[in-house]
């Protein structure tokens, strides 16, 4: 497992939910485009089949190894990943703290320091959960709503490396406004895509949107 990432190491970085098999999608393949961008120190979430799938797939094993060879952290299940991405986190109250404490304990196997990400998709969850993971997705919605995003008041007490924003349906006309709003947030991790809600993670965004976020990661 790779070492955990910190806000000091990574002021702004790209984290990519890429629910696409290697070799498929746009040309060049999304995985090839990702591998060509190691300077942004991205993190990628692999999702073979709405989760790890029933068996190890050689294509994913090879893609994970290539990512790690250039310094890209990989989240998922199996495949010797660097950490875990837990989607659809319960966020209404503290009743599931014990459950997510068990998730954290299971992820922290002996002699490993996995990166653990929980995704409530919104900022409205109890502060007590923040001790249970490294990163939280506190925005996962469309571009139209993003400029109205307001974090929970307690989030300013925590490092920006704790928070990740995912914005879909971003067009070039709105991208500058989206990026400006992101820069004003206490969040280090960004992913924006021009793909829409039908499946925003089936490929990387178009090249112009992709390059814009790579630039902010390098800044």
mmCIF file with all atom_site columns, C-alpha atoms in Angstrom:
data_model
loop_
_atom_site.group_PDB
_atom_site.id
_atom_site.type_symbol
_atom_site.label_atom_id
_atom_site.label_alt_id
_atom_site.label_comp_id
_atom_site.label_asym_id
_atom_site.label_entity_id
_atom_site.label_seq_id
_atom_site.pdbx_PDB_ins_code
_atom_site.Cartn_x
_atom_site.Cartn_y
_atom_site.Cartn_z
_atom_site.occupancy
_atom_site.B_iso_or_equiv
_atom_site.pdbx_formal_charge
_atom_site.auth_seq_id
_atom_site.auth_comp_id
_atom_site.auth_asym_id
_atom_site.auth_atom_id
_atom_site.pdbx_PDB_model_num
ATOM 1   C CA . UNK A 1 1   ? 0.000   0.000   0.000   1.00 0.00 ? 1   UNK A CA 1
ATOM 2   C CA . UNK A 1 2   ? 1.168   3.560   -0.660  1.00 0.00 ? 2   UNK A CA 1
ATOM 3   C CA . UNK A 1 3   ? 1.626   6.182   2.001   1.00 0.00 ? 3   UNK A CA 1
ATOM 4   C CA . UNK A 1 4   ? -1.180  8.574   2.836   1.00 0.00 ? 4   UNK A CA 1
ATOM 5   C CA . UNK A 1 5   ? -1.360  11.933  1.116   1.00 0.00 ? 5   UNK A CA 1
ATOM 6   C CA . UNK A 1 6   ? -1.280  15.166  3.098   1.00 0.00 ? 6   UNK A CA 1
ATOM 7   C CA . UNK A 1 7   ? -2.344  18.722  2.408   1.00 0.00 ? 7   UNK A CA 1
ATOM 8   C CA . UNK A 1 8   ? 1.305   19.828  2.696   1.00 0.00 ? 8   UNK A CA 1
ATOM 9   C CA . UNK A 1 9   ? 2.288   17.436  -0.111  1.00 0.00 ? 9   UNK A CA 1
ATOM 10  C CA . UNK A 1 10  ? -0.685  18.182  -2.290  1.00 0.00 ? 10  UNK A CA 1
ATOM 11  C CA . UNK A 1 11  ? -2.348  21.637  -2.051  1.00 0.00 ? 11  UNK A CA 1
ATOM 12  C CA . UNK A 1 12  ? -4.676  20.891  -4.981  1.00 0.00 ? 12  UNK A CA 1
ATOM 13  C CA . UNK A 1 13  ? -4.898  17.562  -6.721  1.00 0.00 ? 13  UNK A CA 1
ATOM 14  C CA . UNK A 1 14  ? -7.159  15.669  -9.095  1.00 0.00 ? 14  UNK A CA 1
ATOM 15  C CA . UNK A 1 15  ? -9.121  12.642  -7.900  1.00 0.00 ? 15  UNK A CA 1
ATOM 16  C CA . UNK A 1 16  ? -10.805 10.728  -10.715 1.00 0.00 ? 16  UNK A CA 1
ATOM 17  C CA . UNK A 1 17  ? -13.720 8.294   -10.462 1.00 0.00 ? 17  UNK A CA 1
ATOM 18  C CA . UNK A 1 18  ? -13.018 6.275   -13.626 1.00 0.00 ? 18  UNK A CA 1
ATOM 19  C CA . UNK A 1 19  ? -15.625 3.549   -14.034 1.00 0.00 ? 19  UNK A CA 1
ATOM 20  C CA . UNK A 1 20  ? -14.293 2.361   -17.360 1.00 0.00 ? 20  UNK A CA 1
ATOM 21  C CA . UNK A 1 21  ? -12.445 -0.740  -18.428 1.00 0.00 ? 21  UNK A CA 1
ATOM 22  C CA . UNK A 1 22  ? -8.913  -0.081  -19.704 1.00 0.00 ? 22  UNK A CA 1
ATOM 23  C CA . UNK A 1 23  ? -8.767  0.102   -23.486 1.00 0.00 ? 23  UNK A CA 1
ATOM 24  C CA . UNK A 1 24  ? -12.323 1.370   -23.921 1.00 0.00 ? 24  UNK A CA 1
ATOM 25  C CA . UNK A 1 25  ? -13.955 4.804   -24.244 1.00 0.00 ? 25  UNK A CA 1
ATOM 26  C CA . UNK A 1 26  ? -12.422 7.828   -25.940 1.00 0.00 ? 26  UNK A CA 1
ATOM 27  C CA . UNK A 1 27  ? -9.390  7.850   -28.204 1.00 0.00 ? 27  UNK A CA 1
ATOM 28  C CA . UNK A 1 28  ? -6.805  7.943   -26.808 1.00 0.00 ? 28  UNK A CA 1
ATOM 29  C CA . UNK A 1 29  ? -8.085  5.706   -24.062 1.00 0.00 ? 29  UNK A CA 1
ATOM 30  C CA . UNK A 1 30  ? -8.938  7.446   -20.770 1.00 0.00 ? 30  UNK A CA 1
ATOM 31  C CA . UNK A 1 31  ? -6.376  5.325   -18.937 1.00 0.00 ? 31  UNK A CA 1
ATOM 32  C CA . UNK A 1 32  ? -3.649  6.427   -21.370 1.00 0.00 ? 32  UNK A CA 1
ATOM 33  C CA . UNK A 1 33  ? -4.605  10.082  -20.832 1.00 0.00 ? 33  UNK A CA 1
ATOM 34  C CA . UNK A 1 34  ? -4.493  9.587   -17.084 1.00 0.00 ? 34  UNK A CA 1
ATOM 35  C CA . UNK A 1 35  ? -1.078  7.947   -17.257 1.00 0.00 ? 35  UNK A CA 1
ATOM 36  C CA . UNK A 1 36  ? 0.161   10.904  -19.297 1.00 0.00 ? 36  UNK A CA 1
ATOM 37  C CA . UNK A 1 37  ? -0.663  13.292  -16.415 1.00 0.00 ? 37  UNK A CA 1
ATOM 38  C CA . UNK A 1 38  ? 1.387   12.081  -13.420 1.00 0.00 ? 38  UNK A CA 1
ATOM 39  C CA . UNK A 1 39  ? 2.603   15.608  -12.625 1.00 0.00 ? 39  UNK A CA 1
ATOM 40  C CA . UNK A 1 40  ? -0.857  16.371  -11.237 1.00 0.00 ? 40  UNK A CA 1
ATOM 41  C CA . UNK A 1 41  ? -0.381  13.520  -8.726  1.00 0.00 ? 41  UNK A CA 1
ATOM 42  C CA . UNK A 1 42  ? -3.898  12.264  -9.349  1.00 0.00 ? 42  UNK A CA 1
ATOM 43  C CA . UNK A 1 43  ? -5.827  9.633   -7.451  1.00 0.00 ? 43  UNK A CA 1
ATOM 44  C CA . UNK A 1 44  ? -8.061  7.297   -9.460  1.00 0.00 ? 44  UNK A CA 1
ATOM 45  C CA . UNK A 1 45  ? -10.987 5.146   -8.312  1.00 0.00 ? 45  UNK A CA 1
ATOM 46  C CA . UNK A 1 46  ? -11.299 1.862   -10.208 1.00 0.00 ? 46  UNK A CA 1
ATOM 47  C CA . UNK A 1 47  ? -14.723 0.280   -10.490 1.00 0.00 ? 47  UNK A CA 1
ATOM 48  C CA . UNK A 1 48  ? -14.798 -2.841  -12.678 1.00 0.00 ? 48  UNK A CA 1
ATOM 49  C CA . UNK A 1 49  ? -18.426 -3.816  -12.076 1.00 0.00 ? 49  UNK A CA 1
ATOM 50  C CA . UNK A 1 50  ? -20.227 -1.498  -9.616  1.00 0.00 ? 50  UNK A CA 1
ATOM 51  C CA . UNK A 1 51  ? -17.558 -2.629  -7.174  1.00 0.00 ? 51  UNK A CA 1
ATOM 52  C CA . UNK A 1 52  ? -14.639 -5.031  -7.469  1.00 0.00 ? 52  UNK A CA 1
ATOM 53  C CA . UNK A 1 53  ? -16.446 -7.577  -9.648  1.00 0.00 ? 53  UNK A CA 1
ATOM 54  C CA . UNK A 1 54  ? -16.528 -11.326 -9.089  1.00 0.00 ? 54  UNK A CA 1
ATOM 55  C CA . UNK A 1 55  ? -12.991 -12.086 -10.210 1.00 0.00 ? 55  UNK A CA 1
ATOM 56  C CA . UNK A 1 56  ? -9.681  -10.372 -10.836 1.00 0.00 ? 56  UNK A CA 1
ATOM 57  C CA . UNK A 1 57  ? -9.444  -9.012  -14.389 1.00 0.00 ? 57  UNK A CA 1
ATOM 58  C CA . UNK A 1 58  ? -5.979  -8.883  -15.950 1.00 0.00 ? 58  UNK A CA 1
ATOM 59  C CA . UNK A 1 59  ? -6.742  -5.588  -17.717 1.00 0.00 ? 59  UNK A CA 1
ATOM 60  C CA . UNK A 1 60  ? -7.352  -3.893  -14.371 1.00 0.00 ? 60  UNK A CA 1
ATOM 61  C CA . UNK A 1 61  ? -4.353  -5.500  -12.690 1.00 0.00 ? 61  UNK A CA 1
ATOM 62  C CA . UNK A 1 62  ? -2.122  -4.128  -15.446 1.00 0.00 ? 62  UNK A CA 1
ATOM 63  C CA . UNK A 1 63  ? -3.756  -0.669  -15.373 1.00 0.00 ? 63  UNK A CA 1
ATOM 64  C CA . UNK A 1 64  ? -3.366  -0.412  -11.591 1.00 0.00 ? 64  UNK A CA 1
ATOM 65  C CA . UNK A 1 65  ? 0.303   -1.424  -11.792 1.00 0.00 ? 65  UNK A CA 1
ATOM 66  C CA . UNK A 1 66  ? 0.990   1.139   -14.544 1.00 0.00 ? 66  UNK A CA 1
ATOM 67  C CA . UNK A 1 67  ? -0.679  3.907   -12.526 1.00 0.00 ? 67  UNK A CA 1
ATOM 68  C CA . UNK A 1 68  ? 1.312   3.082   -9.433  1.00 0.00 ? 68  UNK A CA 1
ATOM 69  C CA . UNK A 1 69  ? 4.550   2.940   -11.425 1.00 0.00 ? 69  UNK A CA 1
ATOM 70  C CA . UNK A 1 70  ? 4.181   6.660   -12.271 1.00 0.00 ? 70  UNK A CA 1
ATOM 71  C CA . UNK A 1 71  ? 3.012   7.712   -8.807  1.00 0.00 ? 71  UNK A CA 1
ATOM 72  C CA . UNK A 1 72  ? -0.757  7.667   -9.306  1.00 0.00 ? 72  UNK A CA 1
ATOM 73  C CA . UNK A 1 73  ? -2.632  6.399   -6.248  1.00 0.00 ? 73  UNK A CA 1
ATOM 74  C CA . UNK A 1 74  ? -5.393  3.857   -6.934  1.00 0.00 ? 74  UNK A CA 1
ATOM 75  C CA . UNK A 1 75  ? -8.500  3.364   -4.821  1.00 0.00 ? 75  UNK A CA 1
ATOM 76  C CA . UNK A 1 76  ? -10.877 0.420   -5.129  1.00 0.00 ? 76  UNK A CA 1
ATOM 77  C CA . UNK A 1 77  ? -10.934 -3.222  -4.083  1.00 0.00 ? 77  UNK A CA 1
ATOM 78  C CA . UNK A 1 78  ? -8.509  -6.044  -4.903  1.00 0.00 ? 78  UNK A CA 1
ATOM 79  C CA . UNK A 1 79  ? -5.734  -5.299  -7.429  1.00 0.00 ? 79  UNK A CA 1
ATOM 80  C CA . UNK A 1 80  ? -3.197  -4.286  -4.734  1.00 0.00 ? 80  UNK A CA 1
ATOM 81  C CA . UNK A 1 81  ? -4.797  -0.828  -4.481  1.00 0.00 ? 81  UNK A CA 1
ATOM 82  C CA . UNK A 1 82  ? -3.505  2.048   -2.374  1.00 0.00 ? 82  UNK A CA 1
ATOM 83  C CA . UNK A 1 83  ? -6.776  2.584   -0.548  1.00 0.00 ? 83  UNK A CA 1
ATOM 84  C CA . UNK A 1 84  ? -10.534 2.227   -0.501  1.00 0.00 ? 84  UNK A CA 1
ATOM 85  C CA . UNK A 1 85  ? -13.455 4.300   -1.755  1.00 0.00 ? 85  UNK A CA 1
ATOM 86  C CA . UNK A 1 86  ? -16.723 3.747   0.137   1.00 0.00 ? 86  UNK A CA 1
ATOM 87  C CA . UNK A 1 87  ? -19.643 5.181   -1.824  1.00 0.00 ? 87  UNK A CA 1
ATOM 88  C CA . UNK A 1 88  ? -23.066 6.336   -0.608  1.00 0.00 ? 88  UNK A CA 1
ATOM 89  C CA . UNK A 1 89  ? -22.016 6.964   2.982   1.00 0.00 ? 89  UNK A CA 1
ATOM 90  C CA . UNK A 1 90  ? -24.871 7.275   5.475   1.00 0.00 ? 90  UNK A CA 1
ATOM 91  C CA . UNK A 1 91  ? -24.910 10.928  6.546   1.00 0.00 ? 91  UNK A CA 1
ATOM 92  C CA . UNK A 1 92  ? -28.156 11.786  8.336   1.00 0.00 ? 92  UNK A CA 1
ATOM 93  C CA . UNK A 1 93  ? -27.071 11.324  11.945  1.00 0.00 ? 93  UNK A CA 1
ATOM 94  C CA . UNK A 1 94  ? -24.485 9.583   14.160  1.00 0.00 ? 94  UNK A CA 1
ATOM 95  C CA . UNK A 1 95  ? -26.307 6.236   14.300  1.00 0.00 ? 95  UNK A CA 1
ATOM 96  C CA . UNK A 1 96  ? -23.798 4.584   11.931  1.00 0.00 ? 96  UNK A CA 1
ATOM 97  C CA . UNK A 1 97  ? -20.597 5.704   13.649  1.00 0.00 ? 97  UNK A CA 1
ATOM 98  C CA . UNK A 1 98  ? -19.962 2.214   14.987  1.00 0.00 ? 98  UNK A CA 1
ATOM 99  C CA . UNK A 1 99  ? -20.390 0.721   11.504  1.00 0.00 ? 99  UNK A CA 1
ATOM 100 C CA . UNK A 1 100 ? -17.942 3.129   9.872   1.00 0.00 ? 100 UNK A CA 1
ATOM 101 C CA . UNK A 1 101 ? -15.515 2.598   12.729  1.00 0.00 ? 101 UNK A CA 1
ATOM 102 C CA . UNK A 1 102 ? -15.505 -1.072  11.745  1.00 0.00 ? 102 UNK A CA 1
ATOM 103 C CA . UNK A 1 103 ? -14.938 -0.094  8.109   1.00 0.00 ? 103 UNK A CA 1
ATOM 104 C CA . UNK A 1 104 ? -11.940 1.981   9.159   1.00 0.00 ? 104 UNK A CA 1
ATOM 105 C CA . UNK A 1 105 ? -10.542 -0.853  11.281  1.00 0.00 ? 105 UNK A CA 1
ATOM 106 C CA . UNK A 1 106 ? -10.945 -3.339  8.428   1.00 0.00 ? 106 UNK A CA 1
ATOM 107 C CA . UNK A 1 107 ? -9.184  -0.997  6.010   1.00 0.00 ? 107 UNK A CA 1
ATOM 108 C CA . UNK A 1 108 ? -6.239  -0.501  8.339   1.00 0.00 ? 108 UNK A CA 1
ATOM 109 C CA . UNK A 1 109 ? -4.760  -3.949  8.035   1.00 0.00 ? 109 UNK A CA 1
ATOM 110 C CA . UNK A 1 110 ? -1.467  -4.664  9.842   1.00 0.00 ? 110 UNK A CA 1
ATOM 111 C CA . UNK A 1 111 ? 1.594   -2.960  8.313   1.00 0.00 ? 111 UNK A CA 1
ATOM 112 C CA . UNK A 1 112 ? -0.518  -0.962  5.861   1.00 0.00 ? 112 UNK A CA 1
ATOM 113 C CA . UNK A 1 113 ? -1.543  2.685   5.634   1.00 0.00 ? 113 UNK A CA 1
ATOM 114 C CA . UNK A 1 114 ? -4.356  2.722   3.098   1.00 0.00 ? 114 UNK A CA 1
ATOM 115 C CA . UNK A 1 115 ? -6.042  5.906   1.971   1.00 0.00 ? 115 UNK A CA 1
ATOM 116 C CA . UNK A 1 116 ? -9.710  5.695   3.005   1.00 0.00 ? 116 UNK A CA 1
ATOM 117 C CA . UNK A 1 117 ? -12.346 7.821   1.254   1.00 0.00 ? 117 UNK A CA 1
ATOM 118 C CA . UNK A 1 118 ? -15.986 8.075   2.329   1.00 0.00 ? 118 UNK A CA 1
ATOM 119 C CA . UNK A 1 119 ? -18.534 9.589   -0.039  1.00 0.00 ? 119 UNK A CA 1
ATOM 120 C CA . UNK A 1 120 ? -21.631 11.167  1.497   1.00 0.00 ? 120 UNK A CA 1
ATOM 121 C CA . UNK A 1 121 ? -21.789 13.411  -1.600  1.00 0.00 ? 121 UNK A CA 1
ATOM 122 C CA . UNK A 1 122 ? -22.824 16.399  0.493   1.00 0.00 ? 122 UNK A CA 1
ATOM 123 C CA . UNK A 1 123 ? -21.523 18.515  3.409   1.00 0.00 ? 123 UNK A CA 1
ATOM 124 C CA . UNK A 1 124 ? -24.439 17.759  5.738   1.00 0.00 ? 124 UNK A CA 1
ATOM 125 C CA . UNK A 1 125 ? -23.133 14.981  7.944   1.00 0.00 ? 125 UNK A CA 1
ATOM 126 C CA . UNK A 1 126 ? -22.142 14.944  11.624  1.00 0.00 ? 126 UNK A CA 1
ATOM 127 C CA . UNK A 1 127 ? -18.623 16.125  12.422  1.00 0.00 ? 127 UNK A CA 1
ATOM 128 C CA . UNK A 1 128 ? -17.938 12.935  14.404  1.00 0.00 ? 128 UNK A CA 1
ATOM 129 C CA . UNK A 1 129 ? -17.528 10.973  11.151  1.00 0.00 ? 129 UNK A CA 1
ATOM 130 C CA . UNK A 1 130 ? -14.481 13.027  10.116  1.00 0.00 ? 130 UNK A CA 1
ATOM 131 C CA . UNK A 1 131 ? -12.195 11.003  12.372  1.00 0.00 ? 131 UNK A CA 1
ATOM 132 C CA . UNK A 1 132 ? -13.003 7.835   10.435  1.00 0.00 ? 132 UNK A CA 1
ATOM 133 C CA . UNK A 1 133 ? -11.472 8.530   6.993   1.00 0.00 ? 133 UNK A CA 1
ATOM 134 C CA . UNK A 1 134 ? -8.774  10.511  5.220   1.00 0.00 ? 134 UNK A CA 1
ATOM 135 C CA . UNK A 1 135 ? -10.966 12.166  2.587   1.00 0.00 ? 135 UNK A CA 1
ATOM 136 C CA . UNK A 1 136 ? -14.692 12.926  2.303   1.00 0.00 ? 136 UNK A CA 1
ATOM 137 C CA . UNK A 1 137 ? -16.562 13.744  -0.893  1.00 0.00 ? 137 UNK A CA 1
ATOM 138 C CA . UNK A 1 138 ? -18.575 16.742  0.277   1.00 0.00 ? 138 UNK A CA 1
ATOM 139 C CA . UNK A 1 139 ? -19.957 17.713  -3.119  1.00 0.00 ? 139 UNK A CA 1
ATOM 140 C CA . UNK A 1 140 ? -21.103 15.372  -5.874  1.00 0.00 ? 140 UNK A CA 1
ATOM 141 C CA . UNK A 1 141 ? -23.590 17.071  -8.141  1.00 0.00 ? 141 UNK A CA 1
ATOM 142 C CA . UNK A 1 142 ? -23.974 19.232  -11.219 1.00 0.00 ? 142 UNK A CA 1
ATOM 143 C CA . UNK A 1 143 ? -22.279 22.459  -12.233 1.00 0.00 ? 143 UNK A CA 1
ATOM 144 C CA . UNK A 1 144 ? -25.456 24.533  -11.942 1.00 0.00 ? 144 UNK A CA 1
ATOM 145 C CA . UNK A 1 145 ? -25.654 23.877  -8.189  1.00 0.00 ? 145 UNK A CA 1
ATOM 146 C CA . UNK A 1 146 ? -21.957 24.119  -7.398  1.00 0.00 ? 146 UNK A CA 1
ATOM 147 C CA . UNK A 1 147 ? -21.639 27.885  -7.075  1.00 0.00 ? 147 UNK A CA 1
ATOM 148 C CA . UNK A 1 148 ? -24.315 27.710  -4.353  1.00 0.00 ? 148 UNK A CA 1
ATOM 149 C CA . UNK A 1 149 ? -22.344 25.103  -2.390  1.00 0.00 ? 149 UNK A CA 1
ATOM 150 C CA . UNK A 1 150 ? -21.779 26.028  1.255   1.00 0.00 ? 150 UNK A CA 1
ATOM 151 C CA . UNK A 1 151 ? -19.680 23.730  3.467   1.00 0.00 ? 151 UNK A CA 1
ATOM 152 C CA . UNK A 1 152 ? -20.681 22.782  6.986   1.00 0.00 ? 152 UNK A CA 1
ATOM 153 C CA . UNK A 1 153 ? -19.365 25.324  9.472   1.00 0.00 ? 153 UNK A CA 1
ATOM 154 C CA . UNK A 1 154 ? -17.111 22.796  11.228  1.00 0.00 ? 154 UNK A CA 1
ATOM 155 C CA . UNK A 1 155 ? -15.177 21.997  8.051   1.00 0.00 ? 155 UNK A CA 1
ATOM 156 C CA . UNK A 1 156 ? -13.014 25.120  8.279   1.00 0.00 ? 156 UNK A CA 1
ATOM 157 C CA . UNK A 1 157 ? -11.302 23.560  11.312  1.00 0.00 ? 157 UNK A CA 1
ATOM 158 C CA . UNK A 1 158 ? -9.872  20.746  9.180   1.00 0.00 ? 158 UNK A CA 1
ATOM 159 C CA . UNK A 1 159 ? -7.159  20.680  6.501   1.00 0.00 ? 159 UNK A CA 1
ATOM 160 C CA . UNK A 1 160 ? -8.257  21.095  2.912   1.00 0.00 ? 160 UNK A CA 1
ATOM 161 C CA . UNK A 1 161 ? -6.795  17.659  2.125   1.00 0.00 ? 161 UNK A CA 1
ATOM 162 C CA . UNK A 1 162 ? -9.826  16.210  3.928   1.00 0.00 ? 162 UNK A CA 1
ATOM 163 C CA . UNK A 1 163 ? -12.334 17.294  1.261   1.00 0.00 ? 163 UNK A CA 1
ATOM 164 C CA . UNK A 1 164 ? -13.059 16.385  -2.367  1.00 0.00 ? 164 UNK A CA 1
ATOM 165 C CA . UNK A 1 165 ? -15.521 18.019  -4.786  1.00 0.00 ? 165 UNK A CA 1
ATOM 166 C CA . UNK A 1 166 ? -16.938 16.185  -7.808  1.00 0.00 ? 166 UNK A CA 1
ATOM 167 C CA . UNK A 1 167 ? -18.771 18.341  -10.352 1.00 0.00 ? 167 UNK A CA 1
ATOM 168 C CA . UNK A 1 168 ? -20.414 16.956  -13.484 1.00 0.00 ? 168 UNK A CA 1
ATOM 169 C CA . UNK A 1 169 ? -22.184 18.584  -16.466 1.00 0.00 ? 169 UNK A CA 1
ATOM 170 C CA . UNK A 1 170 ? -19.484 21.278  -16.652 1.00 0.00 ? 170 UNK A CA 1
ATOM 171 C CA . UNK A 1 171 ? -19.289 23.097  -19.989 1.00 0.00 ? 171 UNK A CA 1
ATOM 172 C CA . UNK A 1 172 ? -16.517 25.398  -21.148 1.00 0.00 ? 172 UNK A CA 1
ATOM 173 C CA . UNK A 1 173 ? -18.674 28.475  -20.637 1.00 0.00 ? 173 UNK A CA 1
ATOM 174 C CA . UNK A 1 174 ? -19.120 27.724  -16.937 1.00 0.00 ? 174 UNK A CA 1
ATOM 175 C CA . UNK A 1 175 ? -15.732 26.141  -16.239 1.00 0.00 ? 175 UNK A CA 1
ATOM 176 C CA . UNK A 1 176 ? -13.943 29.346  -15.192 1.00 0.00 ? 176 UNK A CA 1
ATOM 177 C CA . UNK A 1 177 ? -16.683 30.156  -12.689 1.00 0.00 ? 177 UNK A CA 1
ATOM 178 C CA . UNK A 1 178 ? -16.596 26.604  -11.345 1.00 0.00 ? 178 UNK A CA 1
ATOM 179 C CA . UNK A 1 179 ? -12.823 26.697  -10.888 1.00 0.00 ? 179 UNK A CA 1
ATOM 180 C CA . UNK A 1 180 ? -12.957 30.083  -9.201  1.00 0.00 ? 180 UNK A CA 1
ATOM 181 C CA . UNK A 1 181 ? -15.525 28.798  -6.707  1.00 0.00 ? 181 UNK A CA 1
ATOM 182 C CA . UNK A 1 182 ? -13.410 25.715  -6.054  1.00 0.00 ? 182 UNK A CA 1
ATOM 183 C CA . UNK A 1 183 ? -10.362 27.871  -5.307  1.00 0.00 ? 183 UNK A CA 1
ATOM 184 C CA . UNK A 1 184 ? -12.382 29.633  -2.614  1.00 0.00 ? 184 UNK A CA 1
ATOM 185 C CA . UNK A 1 185 ? -13.252 26.367  -0.846  1.00 0.00 ? 185 UNK A CA 1
ATOM 186 C CA . UNK A 1 186 ? -11.398 24.506  1.878   1.00 0.00 ? 186 UNK A CA 1
ATOM 187 C CA . UNK A 1 187 ? -10.932 21.505  -0.420  1.00 0.00 ? 187 UNK A CA 1
ATOM 188 C CA . UNK A 1 188 ? -7.820  20.061  -2.043  1.00 0.00 ? 188 UNK A CA 1
ATOM 189 C CA . UNK A 1 189 ? -9.365  17.398  -4.253  1.00 0.00 ? 189 UNK A CA 1
ATOM 190 C CA . UNK A 1 190 ? -11.222 18.164  -7.490  1.00 0.00 ? 190 UNK A CA 1
ATOM 191 C CA . UNK A 1 191 ? -12.859 16.324  -10.314 1.00 0.00 ? 191 UNK A CA 1
ATOM 192 C CA . UNK A 1 192 ? -14.972 18.062  -12.928 1.00 0.00 ? 192 UNK A CA 1
ATOM 193 C CA . UNK A 1 193 ? -16.356 16.572  -16.109 1.00 0.00 ? 193 UNK A CA 1
ATOM 194 C CA . UNK A 1 194 ? -18.519 17.596  -19.026 1.00 0.00 ? 194 UNK A CA 1
ATOM 195 C CA . UNK A 1 195 ? -20.294 14.237  -18.878 1.00 0.00 ? 195 UNK A CA 1
ATOM 196 C CA . UNK A 1 196 ? -23.765 14.278  -17.348 1.00 0.00 ? 196 UNK A CA 1
ATOM 197 C CA . UNK A 1 197 ? -25.637 12.434  -14.629 1.00 0.00 ? 197 UNK A CA 1
ATOM 198 C CA . UNK A 1 198 ? -26.549 9.488   -16.871 1.00 0.00 ? 198 UNK A CA 1
ATOM 199 C CA . UNK A 1 199 ? -22.968 8.254   -16.255 1.00 0.00 ? 199 UNK A CA 1
ATOM 200 C CA . UNK A 1 200 ? -20.450 11.002  -15.488 1.00 0.00 ? 200 UNK A CA 1
ATOM 201 C CA . UNK A 1 201 ? -17.669 8.481   -14.788 1.00 0.00 ? 201 UNK A CA 1
ATOM 202 C CA . UNK A 1 202 ? -17.812 6.379   -17.945 1.00 0.00 ? 202 UNK A CA 1
ATOM 203 C CA . UNK A 1 203 ? -14.821 8.232   -19.423 1.00 0.00 ? 203 UNK A CA 1
ATOM 204 C CA . UNK A 1 204 ? -12.546 11.183  -18.778 1.00 0.00 ? 204 UNK A CA 1
ATOM 205 C CA . UNK A 1 205 ? -13.940 14.603  -19.724 1.00 0.00 ? 205 UNK A CA 1
ATOM 206 C CA . UNK A 1 206 ? -13.180 16.252  -23.032 1.00 0.00 ? 206 UNK A CA 1
ATOM 207 C CA . UNK A 1 207 ? -9.606  17.407  -23.415 1.00 0.00 ? 207 UNK A CA 1
ATOM 208 C CA . UNK A 1 208 ? -10.231 21.128  -22.704 1.00 0.00 ? 208 UNK A CA 1
ATOM 209 C CA . UNK A 1 209 ? -12.041 20.424  -19.403 1.00 0.00 ? 209 UNK A CA 1
ATOM 210 C CA . UNK A 1 210 ? -9.399  17.844  -18.488 1.00 0.00 ? 210 UNK A CA 1
ATOM 211 C CA . UNK A 1 211 ? -6.527  20.237  -19.170 1.00 0.00 ? 211 UNK A CA 1
ATOM 212 C CA . UNK A 1 212 ? -8.152  23.031  -17.139 1.00 0.00 ? 212 UNK A CA 1
ATOM 213 C CA . UNK A 1 213 ? -8.223  20.913  -13.998 1.00 0.00 ? 213 UNK A CA 1
ATOM 214 C CA . UNK A 1 214 ? -4.725  19.621  -14.596 1.00 0.00 ? 214 UNK A CA 1
ATOM 215 C CA . UNK A 1 215 ? -3.563  23.240  -14.644 1.00 0.00 ? 215 UNK A CA 1
ATOM 216 C CA . UNK A 1 216 ? -5.191  23.990  -11.305 1.00 0.00 ? 216 UNK A CA 1
ATOM 217 C CA . UNK A 1 217 ? -3.585  20.857  -9.867  1.00 0.00 ? 217 UNK A CA 1
ATOM 218 C CA . UNK A 1 218 ? -0.164  22.044  -11.038 1.00 0.00 ? 218 UNK A CA 1
ATOM 219 C CA . UNK A 1 219 ? -0.669  25.569  -9.700  1.00 0.00 ? 219 UNK A CA 1
#
